[in-house]
PDB file of C-alpha atoms in Angstrom:
ATOM      1  CA  MET A 285    -136.798 122.290 -92.324  1.00 69.00           C
ATOM      2  CA  ILE A 286    -135.505 121.605 -89.136  1.00 86.00           C
ATOM      3  CA  ASP A 287    -132.414 119.185 -88.310  1.00 94.00           C
ATOM      4  CA  GLU A 288    -134.261 116.956 -86.086  1.00 97.00           C
ATOM      5  CA  VAL A 289    -137.036 115.901 -90.296  1.00 97.00           C
ATOM      6  CA  THR A 290    -135.825 115.377 -92.718  1.00 97.00           C
ATOM      7  CA  LEU A 291    -136.726 114.465 -96.536  1.00 97.00           C
ATOM      8  CA  ASP A 292    -134.527 112.555 -98.896  1.00 97.00           C
ATOM      9  CA  VAL A 293    -136.645 111.883-102.188  1.00 97.00           C
ATOM     10  CA  ALA A 294    -135.180 109.247-104.215  1.00 97.00           C
ATOM     11  CA  ASP A 295    -136.520 107.758-107.860  1.00 96.00           C
ATOM     12  CA  LEU A 296    -140.358 109.233-107.260  1.00 97.00           C
ATOM     13  CA  VAL A 297    -139.359 107.777-103.027  1.00 98.00           C
ATOM     14  CA  ALA A 298    -139.765 110.414-100.552  1.00 98.00           C
ATOM     15  CA  VAL A 299    -138.475 109.257 -97.454  1.00 98.00           C
ATOM     16  CA  VAL A 300    -139.113 111.491 -94.222  1.00 98.00           C
ATOM     17  CA  THR A 301    -137.276 110.700 -91.019  1.00 98.00           C
ATOM     18  CA  LEU A 302    -137.442 111.623 -86.840  1.00 98.00           C
ATOM     19  CA  ASN A 303    -133.719 111.994 -86.719  1.00 97.00           C
ATOM     20  CA  ARG A 304    -134.287 112.827 -82.477  1.00 96.00           C
ATOM     21  CA  PRO A 305    -132.426 109.399 -81.678  1.00 97.00           C
ATOM     22  CA  GLN A 306    -130.821 110.540 -78.694  1.00 96.00           C
ATOM     23  CA  LYS A 307    -134.574 111.485 -77.167  1.00 95.00           C
ATOM     24  CA  LEU A 308    -135.528 108.902 -79.852  1.00 97.00           C
ATOM     25  CA  ASN A 309    -136.653 110.147 -82.196  1.00 97.00           C
ATOM     26  CA  ALA A 310    -139.379 112.714 -79.052  1.00 95.00           C
ATOM     27  CA  VAL A 311    -141.276 114.982 -81.238  1.00 94.00           C
ATOM     28  CA  THR A 312    -140.984 119.153 -79.689  1.00 92.00           C
ATOM     29  CA  PRO A 313    -144.012 121.543 -81.483  1.00 89.00           C
ATOM     30  CA  GLU A 314    -141.020 122.573 -84.155  1.00 92.00           C
ATOM     31  CA  MET A 315    -140.283 118.377 -84.678  1.00 93.00           C
ATOM     32  CA  SER A 316    -144.584 118.759 -85.624  1.00 92.00           C
ATOM     33  CA  VAL A 317    -144.250 121.687 -87.881  1.00 93.00           C
ATOM     34  CA  ALA A 318    -141.282 120.314 -89.790  1.00 95.00           C
ATOM     35  CA  LEU A 319    -143.556 117.418 -90.691  1.00 95.00           C
ATOM     36  CA  VAL A 320    -146.471 118.973 -90.976  1.00 95.00           C
ATOM     37  CA  GLU A 321    -144.141 120.526 -94.367  1.00 96.00           C
ATOM     38  CA  ALA A 322    -142.760 118.107 -95.358  1.00 97.00           C
ATOM     39  CA  ILE A 323    -145.776 115.749 -95.425  1.00 96.00           C
ATOM     40  CA  THR A 324    -147.642 119.339 -97.722  1.00 96.00           C
ATOM     41  CA  TRP A 325    -144.510 119.749 -99.662  1.00 97.00           C
ATOM     42  CA  CYS A 326    -144.147 115.396-101.097  1.00 97.00           C
ATOM     43  CA  ASP A 327    -148.134 116.721-101.682  1.00 95.00           C
ATOM     44  CA  GLU A 328    -147.054 118.955-103.773  1.00 96.00           C
ATOM     45  CA  SER A 329    -144.716 117.304-105.828  1.00 97.00           C
ATOM     46  CA  PRO A 330    -144.162 115.875-108.805  1.00 95.00           C
ATOM     47  CA  ASP A 331    -141.147 114.703-108.287  1.00 96.00           C
ATOM     48  CA  VAL A 332    -143.234 111.700-105.290  1.00 98.00           C
ATOM     49  CA  ARG A 333    -145.458 109.448-105.610  1.00 98.00           C
ATOM     50  CA  ALA A 334    -145.012 107.605-102.524  1.00 98.00           C
ATOM     51  CA  VAL A 335    -143.710 108.583 -98.260  1.00 98.00           C
ATOM     52  CA  VAL A 336    -141.751 106.956 -96.038  1.00 98.00           C
ATOM     53  CA  VAL A 337    -142.263 107.724 -92.401  1.00 98.00           C
ATOM     54  CA  THR A 338    -139.377 106.179 -90.107  1.00 98.00           C
ATOM     55  CA  GLY A 339    -136.967 107.003 -87.550  1.00 98.00           C
ATOM     56  CA  ALA A 340    -133.312 107.285 -86.957  1.00 97.00           C
ATOM     57  CA  GLY A 341    -131.468 105.058 -84.953  1.00 94.00           C
ATOM     58  CA  GLU A 342    -131.966 101.832 -84.064  1.00 90.00           C
ATOM     59  CA  ARG A 343    -134.102 102.468 -80.386  1.00 96.00           C
ATOM     60  CA  ALA A 344    -137.319 104.232 -82.257  1.00 97.00           C
ATOM     61  CA  PHE A 345    -138.912 104.531 -84.379  1.00 98.00           C
ATOM     62  CA  CYS A 346    -140.959 107.606 -82.457  1.00 97.00           C
ATOM     63  CA  ALA A 347    -142.471 107.740 -78.586  1.00 95.00           C
ATOM     64  CA  GLY A 348    -144.359 110.181 -79.356  1.00 89.00           C
ATOM     65  CA  SER A 349    -145.065 113.472 -78.370  1.00 85.00           C
ATOM     66  CA  ASP A 350    -141.622 114.945 -75.748  1.00 77.00           C
ATOM     67  CA  ILE A 351    -143.367 115.080 -72.712  1.00 76.00           C
ATOM     68  CA  THR A 352    -141.563 117.416 -71.527  1.00 75.00           C
ATOM     69  CA  GLU A 353    -142.538 119.862 -73.752  1.00 73.00           C
ATOM     70  CA  LEU A 354    -145.801 119.337 -73.459  1.00 73.00           C
ATOM     71  CA  ASP A 355    -145.901 122.015 -70.526  1.00 72.00           C
ATOM     72  CA  ARG A 356    -145.352 124.842 -73.161  1.00 75.00           C
ATOM     73  CA  TYR A 357    -149.474 125.033 -74.022  1.00 72.00           C
ATOM     74  CA  ALA A 358    -150.639 127.985 -72.481  1.00 74.00           C
ATOM     75  CA  THR A 359    -153.709 126.359 -71.684  1.00 85.00           C
ATOM     76  CA  PRO A 360    -155.970 122.860 -72.779  1.00 79.00           C
ATOM     77  CA  TRP A 361    -157.316 124.510 -75.281  1.00 81.00           C
ATOM     78  CA  ASP A 362    -154.694 125.534 -76.379  1.00 81.00           C
ATOM     79  CA  PHE A 363    -152.979 122.293 -76.186  1.00 76.00           C
ATOM     80  CA  ARG A 364    -155.578 120.740 -78.199  1.00 78.00           C
ATOM     81  CA  ASN A 365    -155.648 122.743 -81.126  1.00 73.00           C
ATOM     82  CA  ARG A 366    -151.596 122.244 -81.141  1.00 73.00           C
ATOM     83  CA  THR A 367    -150.764 121.923 -84.029  1.00 72.00           C
ATOM     84  CA  ASP A 368    -150.935 117.732 -85.222  1.00 84.00           C
ATOM     85  CA  TYR A 369    -148.579 115.664 -87.698  1.00 89.00           C
ATOM     86  CA  CYS A 370    -150.836 112.444 -87.831  1.00 92.00           C
ATOM     87  CA  ASP A 371    -153.358 114.240 -88.834  1.00 93.00           C
ATOM     88  CA  ALA A 372    -151.456 115.840 -92.003  1.00 93.00           C
ATOM     89  CA  ILE A 373    -149.618 111.737 -92.697  1.00 95.00           C
ATOM     90  CA  ARG A 374    -153.715 111.237 -93.267  1.00 95.00           C
ATOM     91  CA  ALA A 375    -155.112 113.415 -94.624  1.00 94.00           C
ATOM     92  CA  ALA A 376    -152.113 113.032 -96.928  1.00 96.00           C
ATOM     93  CA  ARG A 377    -153.335 111.736-101.158  1.00 96.00           C
ATOM     94  CA  THR A 378    -150.167 110.634-101.361  1.00 97.00           C
ATOM     95  CA  PRO A 379    -149.288 106.794 -99.617  1.00 98.00           C
ATOM     96  CA  THR A 380    -147.542 106.487 -96.664  1.00 98.00           C
ATOM     97  CA  ILE A 381    -145.634 103.508 -95.176  1.00 98.00           C
ATOM     98  CA  ALA A 382    -144.470 103.314 -91.969  1.00 98.00           C
ATOM     99  CA  ALA A 383    -140.748 101.364 -90.793  1.00 98.00           C
ATOM    100  CA  VAL A 384    -141.071 101.307 -87.443  1.00 98.00           C
ATOM    101  CA  ASN A 385    -137.817  99.921 -86.066  1.00 96.00           C
ATOM    102  CA  GLY A 386    -137.759 100.141 -82.708  1.00 96.00           C
ATOM    103  CA  TYR A 387    -139.988 102.003 -79.891  1.00 98.00           C
ATOM    104  CA  ALA A 388    -143.168 103.169 -81.711  1.00 98.00           C
ATOM    105  CA  LEU A 389    -145.555 104.899 -78.222  1.00 97.00           C
ATOM    106  CA  GLY A 390    -148.486 106.798 -78.085  1.00 95.00           C
ATOM    107  CA  GLY A 391    -147.990 109.686 -81.167  1.00 94.00           C
ATOM    108  CA  GLY A 392    -145.568 107.187 -82.611  1.00 97.00           C
ATOM    109  CA  LEU A 393    -148.257 104.614 -82.206  1.00 98.00           C
ATOM    110  CA  GLU A 394    -150.264 107.492 -83.787  1.00 97.00           C
ATOM    111  CA  THR A 395    -147.921 107.323 -86.522  1.00 97.00           C
ATOM    112  CA  ALA A 396    -148.085 104.060 -87.430  1.00 98.00           C
ATOM    113  CA  LEU A 397    -151.481 104.361 -87.785  1.00 98.00           C
ATOM    114  CA  SER A 398    -151.921 107.313 -89.401  1.00 97.00           C
ATOM    115  CA  CYS A 399    -149.946 105.851 -92.121  1.00 98.00           C
ATOM    116  CA  ASP A 400    -151.280 103.485 -94.996  1.00 98.00           C
ATOM    117  CA  ILE A 401    -148.860 100.217 -94.209  1.00 98.00           C
ATOM    118  CA  ARG A 402    -146.971  98.949 -91.517  1.00 98.00           C
ATOM    119  CA  ILE A 403    -144.440  97.309 -91.854  1.00 98.00           C
ATOM    120  CA  ALA A 404    -142.371  97.090 -88.498  1.00 98.00           C
ATOM    121  CA  SER A 405    -138.287  95.576 -87.705  1.00 98.00           C
ATOM    122  CA  GLU A 406    -138.531  92.282 -85.693  1.00 98.00           C
ATOM    123  CA  THR A 407    -136.449  95.041 -82.561  1.00 96.00           C
ATOM    124  CA  ALA A 408    -140.226  97.322 -83.076  1.00 98.00           C
ATOM    125  CA  SER A 409    -142.804  97.210 -80.159  1.00 98.00           C
ATOM    126  CA  PHE A 410    -145.478  98.846 -80.033  1.00 98.00           C
ATOM    127  CA  GLY A 411    -147.700 101.012 -76.824  1.00 98.00           C
ATOM    128  CA  ALA A 412    -150.521 104.010 -76.114  1.00 97.00           C
ATOM    129  CA  PRO A 413    -148.997 104.140 -72.376  1.00 95.00           C
ATOM    130  CA  GLU A 414    -150.277 107.910 -71.921  1.00 94.00           C
ATOM    131  CA  ILE A 415    -152.678 106.278 -69.447  1.00 96.00           C
ATOM    132  CA  THR A 416    -150.001 106.050 -67.282  1.00 95.00           C
ATOM    133  CA  LEU A 417    -149.435 109.589 -67.102  1.00 92.00           C
ATOM    134  CA  GLY A 418    -153.334 109.961 -66.759  1.00 93.00           C
ATOM    135  CA  TRP A 419    -154.491 110.662 -70.022  1.00 89.00           C
ATOM    136  CA  ILE A 420    -155.675 108.735 -73.012  1.00 91.00           C
ATOM    137  CA  GLY A 421    -154.264 109.513 -76.619  1.00 90.00           C
ATOM    138  CA  GLY A 422    -155.073 111.679 -79.001  1.00 88.00           C
ATOM    139  CA  GLY A 423    -153.833 111.635 -82.105  1.00 88.00           C
ATOM    140  CA  GLY A 424    -156.043 108.481 -83.590  1.00 91.00           C
ATOM    141  CA  MET A 425    -155.152 105.650 -80.963  1.00 95.00           C
ATOM    142  CA  THR A 426    -158.635 104.833 -80.695  1.00 96.00           C
ATOM    143  CA  PRO A 427    -160.474 104.907 -84.001  1.00 95.00           C
ATOM    144  CA  LEU A 428    -157.627 103.925 -85.815  1.00 96.00           C
ATOM    145  CA  LEU A 429    -156.374 100.419 -83.314  1.00 97.00           C
ATOM    146  CA  ALA A 430    -160.391  99.720 -83.456  1.00 96.00           C
ATOM    147  CA  GLN A 431    -159.725  99.118 -87.400  1.00 94.00           C
ATOM    148  CA  ALA A 432    -156.805  97.208 -87.213  1.00 96.00           C
ATOM    149  CA  ILE A 433    -157.236  95.027 -84.006  1.00 98.00           C
ATOM    150  CA  GLY A 434    -160.010  95.279 -82.597  1.00 97.00           C
ATOM    151  CA  PRO A 435    -162.172  96.663 -79.408  1.00 97.00           C
ATOM    152  CA  SER A 436    -160.938  93.762 -77.243  1.00 98.00           C
ATOM    153  CA  ASN A 437    -157.452  94.117 -78.746  1.00 98.00           C
ATOM    154  CA  THR A 438    -157.315  98.213 -78.720  1.00 98.00           C
ATOM    155  CA  ALA A 439    -158.658  97.451 -74.456  1.00 98.00           C
ATOM    156  CA  LEU A 440    -155.850  96.058 -74.095  1.00 98.00           C
ATOM    157  CA  MET A 441    -153.717  98.817 -75.576  1.00 98.00           C
ATOM    158  CA  THR A 442    -155.718 101.742 -74.125  1.00 97.00           C
ATOM    159  CA  MET A 443    -156.330 100.709 -71.655  1.00 97.00           C
ATOM    160  CA  THR A 444    -153.115  99.206 -69.016  1.00 98.00           C
ATOM    161  CA  GLY A 445    -150.624 100.524 -71.182  1.00 97.00           C
ATOM    162  CA  ASP A 446    -148.426  97.736 -71.707  1.00 97.00           C
ATOM    163  CA  ARG A 447    -147.145  97.308 -75.662  1.00 98.00           C
ATOM    164  CA  ILE A 448    -146.587  94.759 -77.441  1.00 98.00           C
ATOM    165  CA  ASP A 449    -143.291  93.023 -79.673  1.00 98.00           C
ATOM    166  CA  ALA A 450    -142.957  92.742 -83.230  1.00 98.00           C
ATOM    167  CA  SER A 451    -144.999  89.540 -84.080  1.00 98.00           C
ATOM    168  CA  ARG A 452    -148.134  90.749 -82.126  1.00 98.00           C
ATOM    169  CA  ALA A 453    -148.862  93.049 -83.629  1.00 98.00           C
ATOM    170  CA  LEU A 454    -148.303  91.043 -86.572  1.00 98.00           C
ATOM    171  CA  SER A 455    -150.344  88.386 -85.736  1.00 98.00           C
ATOM    172  CA  TRP A 456    -153.316  90.800 -84.126  1.00 98.00           C
ATOM    173  CA  HIS A 457    -152.496  92.876 -88.706  1.00 97.00           C
ATOM    174  CA  LEU A 458    -151.387  96.129 -86.607  1.00 98.00           C
ATOM    175  CA  VAL A 459    -148.192  95.507 -89.697  1.00 98.00           C
ATOM    176  CA  SER A 460    -148.180  93.406 -92.288  1.00 98.00           C
ATOM    177  CA  GLU A 461    -144.902  92.533 -92.836  1.00 98.00           C
ATOM    178  CA  VAL A 462    -141.219  91.840 -89.845  1.00 98.00           C
ATOM    179  CA  VAL A 463    -138.475  92.212 -91.016  1.00 98.00           C
ATOM    180  CA  ALA A 464    -134.747  91.873 -90.643  1.00 98.00           C
ATOM    181  CA  PRO A 465    -133.858  95.772 -88.652  1.00 96.00           C
ATOM    182  CA  GLY A 466    -131.143  95.724 -91.930  1.00 96.00           C
ATOM    183  CA  ASP A 467    -134.159  95.793 -93.417  1.00 98.00           C
ATOM    184  CA  LEU A 468    -136.046  97.532 -92.599  1.00 98.00           C
ATOM    185  CA  VAL A 469    -135.905  99.954 -94.604  1.00 97.00           C
ATOM    186  CA  ALA A 470    -134.827  98.869 -98.066  1.00 97.00           C
ATOM    187  CA  ARG A 471    -137.574  96.567 -97.749  1.00 98.00           C
ATOM    188  CA  ALA A 472    -140.187  99.933 -97.654  1.00 98.00           C
ATOM    189  CA  ARG A 473    -138.619 101.745 -99.854  1.00 98.00           C
ATOM    190  CA  GLU A 474    -139.248  98.466-102.012  1.00 98.00           C
ATOM    191  CA  ILE A 475    -143.042  99.416-101.599  1.00 98.00           C
ATOM    192  CA  ALA A 476    -142.864 103.018-102.110  1.00 98.00           C
ATOM    193  CA  THR A 477    -141.103 102.049-105.753  1.00 98.00           C
ATOM    194  CA  THR A 478    -144.155  99.483-106.344  1.00 97.00           C
ATOM    195  CA  ILE A 479    -146.498 101.703-105.880  1.00 98.00           C
ATOM    196  CA  ALA A 480    -144.593 105.185-107.411  1.00 97.00           C
ATOM    197  CA  SER A 481    -144.872 102.859-111.096  1.00 96.00           C
ATOM    198  CA  ARG A 482    -148.736 102.309-110.426  1.00 97.00           C
ATOM    199  CA  ALA A 483    -150.375 104.997-111.578  1.00 97.00           C
ATOM    200  CA  PRO A 484    -150.699 108.123-108.936  1.00 96.00           C
ATOM    201  CA  ILE A 485    -153.989 109.263-109.152  1.00 97.00           C
ATOM    202  CA  ALA A 486    -155.830 104.970-109.140  1.00 97.00           C
ATOM    203  CA  ALA A 487    -153.246 104.948-105.739  1.00 97.00           C
ATOM    204  CA  GLU A 488    -154.165 108.097-104.908  1.00 97.00           C
ATOM    205  CA  THR A 489    -158.097 106.879-105.210  1.00 97.00           C
ATOM    206  CA  ALA A 490    -157.544 103.433-104.192  1.00 97.00           C
ATOM    207  CA  LYS A 491    -156.211 105.447-101.334  1.00 96.00           C
ATOM    208  CA  VAL A 492    -159.219 107.596-101.029  1.00 95.00           C
ATOM    209  CA  ASN A 493    -161.852 104.707-101.514  1.00 96.00           C
ATOM    210  CA  LEU A 494    -160.148 102.484 -98.232  1.00 95.00           C
ATOM    211  CA  ARG A 495    -160.754 105.381 -96.102  1.00 91.00           C
ATOM    212  CA  ALA A 496    -164.547 105.417 -97.737  1.00 93.00           C
ATOM    213  CA  ALA A 497    -164.251 101.738 -96.896  1.00 93.00           C
ATOM    214  CA  TYR A 498    -164.285 101.875 -93.449  1.00 89.00           C
ATOM    215  CA  SER A 499    -166.377 105.021 -92.973  1.00 90.00           C
ATOM    216  CA  MET A 500    -169.727 103.819 -95.810  1.00 94.00           C
ATOM    217  CA  PRO A 501    -172.471 101.743 -95.071  1.00 94.00           C
ATOM    218  CA  VAL A 502    -170.966  99.129 -97.875  1.00 94.00           C
ATOM    219  CA  GLU A 503    -174.405  99.915-100.133  1.00 96.00           C
ATOM    220  CA  GLN A 504    -172.618 103.384-100.440  1.00 96.00           C
ATOM    221  CA  ALA A 505    -169.371 102.232-100.113  1.00 95.00           C
ATOM    222  CA  ILE A 506    -169.079 100.176-103.696  1.00 96.00           C
ATOM    223  CA  ALA A 507    -171.944 102.995-105.543  1.00 97.00           C
ATOM    224  CA  TYR A 508    -168.608 105.643-104.362  1.00 96.00           C
ATOM    225  CA  GLU A 509    -165.952 103.133-105.068  1.00 96.00           C
ATOM    226  CA  ARG A 510    -168.340 102.844-108.835  1.00 96.00           C
ATOM    227  CA  ASP A 511    -167.241 106.630-109.368  1.00 96.00           C
ATOM    228  CA  LEU A 512    -164.064 106.698-107.921  1.00 96.00           C
ATOM    229  CA  GLN A 513    -163.348 104.039-111.154  1.00 96.00           C
ATOM    230  CA  THR A 514    -165.545 105.862-113.694  1.00 97.00           C
ATOM    231  CA  ILE A 515    -163.269 108.410-112.456  1.00 95.00           C
ATOM    232  CA  CYS A 516    -160.379 106.574-112.734  1.00 96.00           C
ATOM    233  CA  PHE A 517    -161.556 105.621-116.152  1.00 95.00           C
ATOM    234  CA  ALA A 518    -161.529 108.597-118.157  1.00 96.00           C
ATOM    235  CA  THR A 519    -157.463 109.433-116.780  1.00 97.00           C
ATOM    236  CA  ASP A 520    -154.655 109.516-120.203  1.00 97.00           C
ATOM    237  CA  ASP A 521    -152.636 107.681-117.435  1.00 97.00           C
ATOM    238  CA  ALA A 522    -155.604 104.079-117.872  1.00 97.00           C
ATOM    239  CA  ALA A 523    -155.664 105.356-121.251  1.00 97.00           C
ATOM    240  CA  GLU A 524    -151.420 104.759-121.118  1.00 96.00           C
ATOM    241  CA  GLY A 525    -151.727 101.522-119.207  1.00 97.00           C
ATOM    242  CA  ARG A 526    -154.533 100.010-121.901  1.00 96.00           C
ATOM    243  CA  ALA A 527    -151.909 101.747-124.797  1.00 97.00           C
ATOM    244  CA  ALA A 528    -148.886  99.299-123.529  1.00 96.00           C
ATOM    245  CA  PHE A 529    -151.689  95.665-122.270  1.00 96.00           C
ATOM    246  CA  ALA A 530    -151.728  95.918-126.331  1.00 97.00           C
ATOM    247  CA  ALA A 531    -148.884  96.484-127.155  1.00 97.00           C
ATOM    248  CA  ARG A 532    -147.248  94.742-124.852  1.00 97.00           C
ATOM    249  CA  ARG A 533    -145.417  97.110-122.947  1.00 96.00           C
ATOM    250  CA  PRO A 534    -144.207  98.509-119.972  1.00 95.00           C
ATOM    251  CA  PRO A 535    -147.083 101.989-118.863  1.00 96.00           C
ATOM    252  CA  VAL A 536    -145.302 105.140-118.245  1.00 95.00           C
ATOM    253  CA  PHE A 537    -148.092 106.988-116.503  1.00 96.00           C
ATOM    254  CA  ARG A 538    -148.030 110.231-115.917  1.00 94.00           C
ATOM    255  CA  ARG A 539    -149.930 111.985-113.503  1.00 92.00           C
ATOM    256  CA  ARG A 540    -153.047 112.735-116.094  1.00 93.00           C
TER     257      ARG A 540
END
């Protein structure tokens, strides 16, 4: 890890923080590597069942890649094959929650989109400004936005580069909740703690199932869901859930 990316774990919840507030938490190549390492560590740790991703300070969640660092890539092909933190977040088995404080621009918006759940501060704003610099997003911007807010709203954001505020993001279903700035991380932790209290294999399977629902035809997705349900039903945690229900006690899930 590096100072610009921090990782804190408590009560089965990890908080990964982009910690470069003086630069609006813009991501350098070194930060990208550190983010991948942090997410990978969370996936492999028995002490983590949910992850919150946020930014340090009040001004920004993440303003995307540090533009001044992009010329460090020797060729366009090197840029194409760079370490992409958004890929790592989407590939994570562990459920992820974006707590968006302030600007979520470019790669910062893609970071939020790569998380399973997004909540925002009242001061948050979202944008895809790459077109103002001569390119487009490359970390899942268009497909993930289109899934979240539809093609017309996606076109408006990606073709103008204009920002939307938290209220519009909520009405467009880009985020699930908007909360006061001082409540943001606490609310994200609350959601993460709830997820962490559930059967972890089932939570990870629910994440896989959601991705399948977007990529498969409906009948195939339903059959796939039934197969996933059967796998979950065969776990020790599912047996514990049934036993706890019968005994009217809280279940103790052990991820097995």
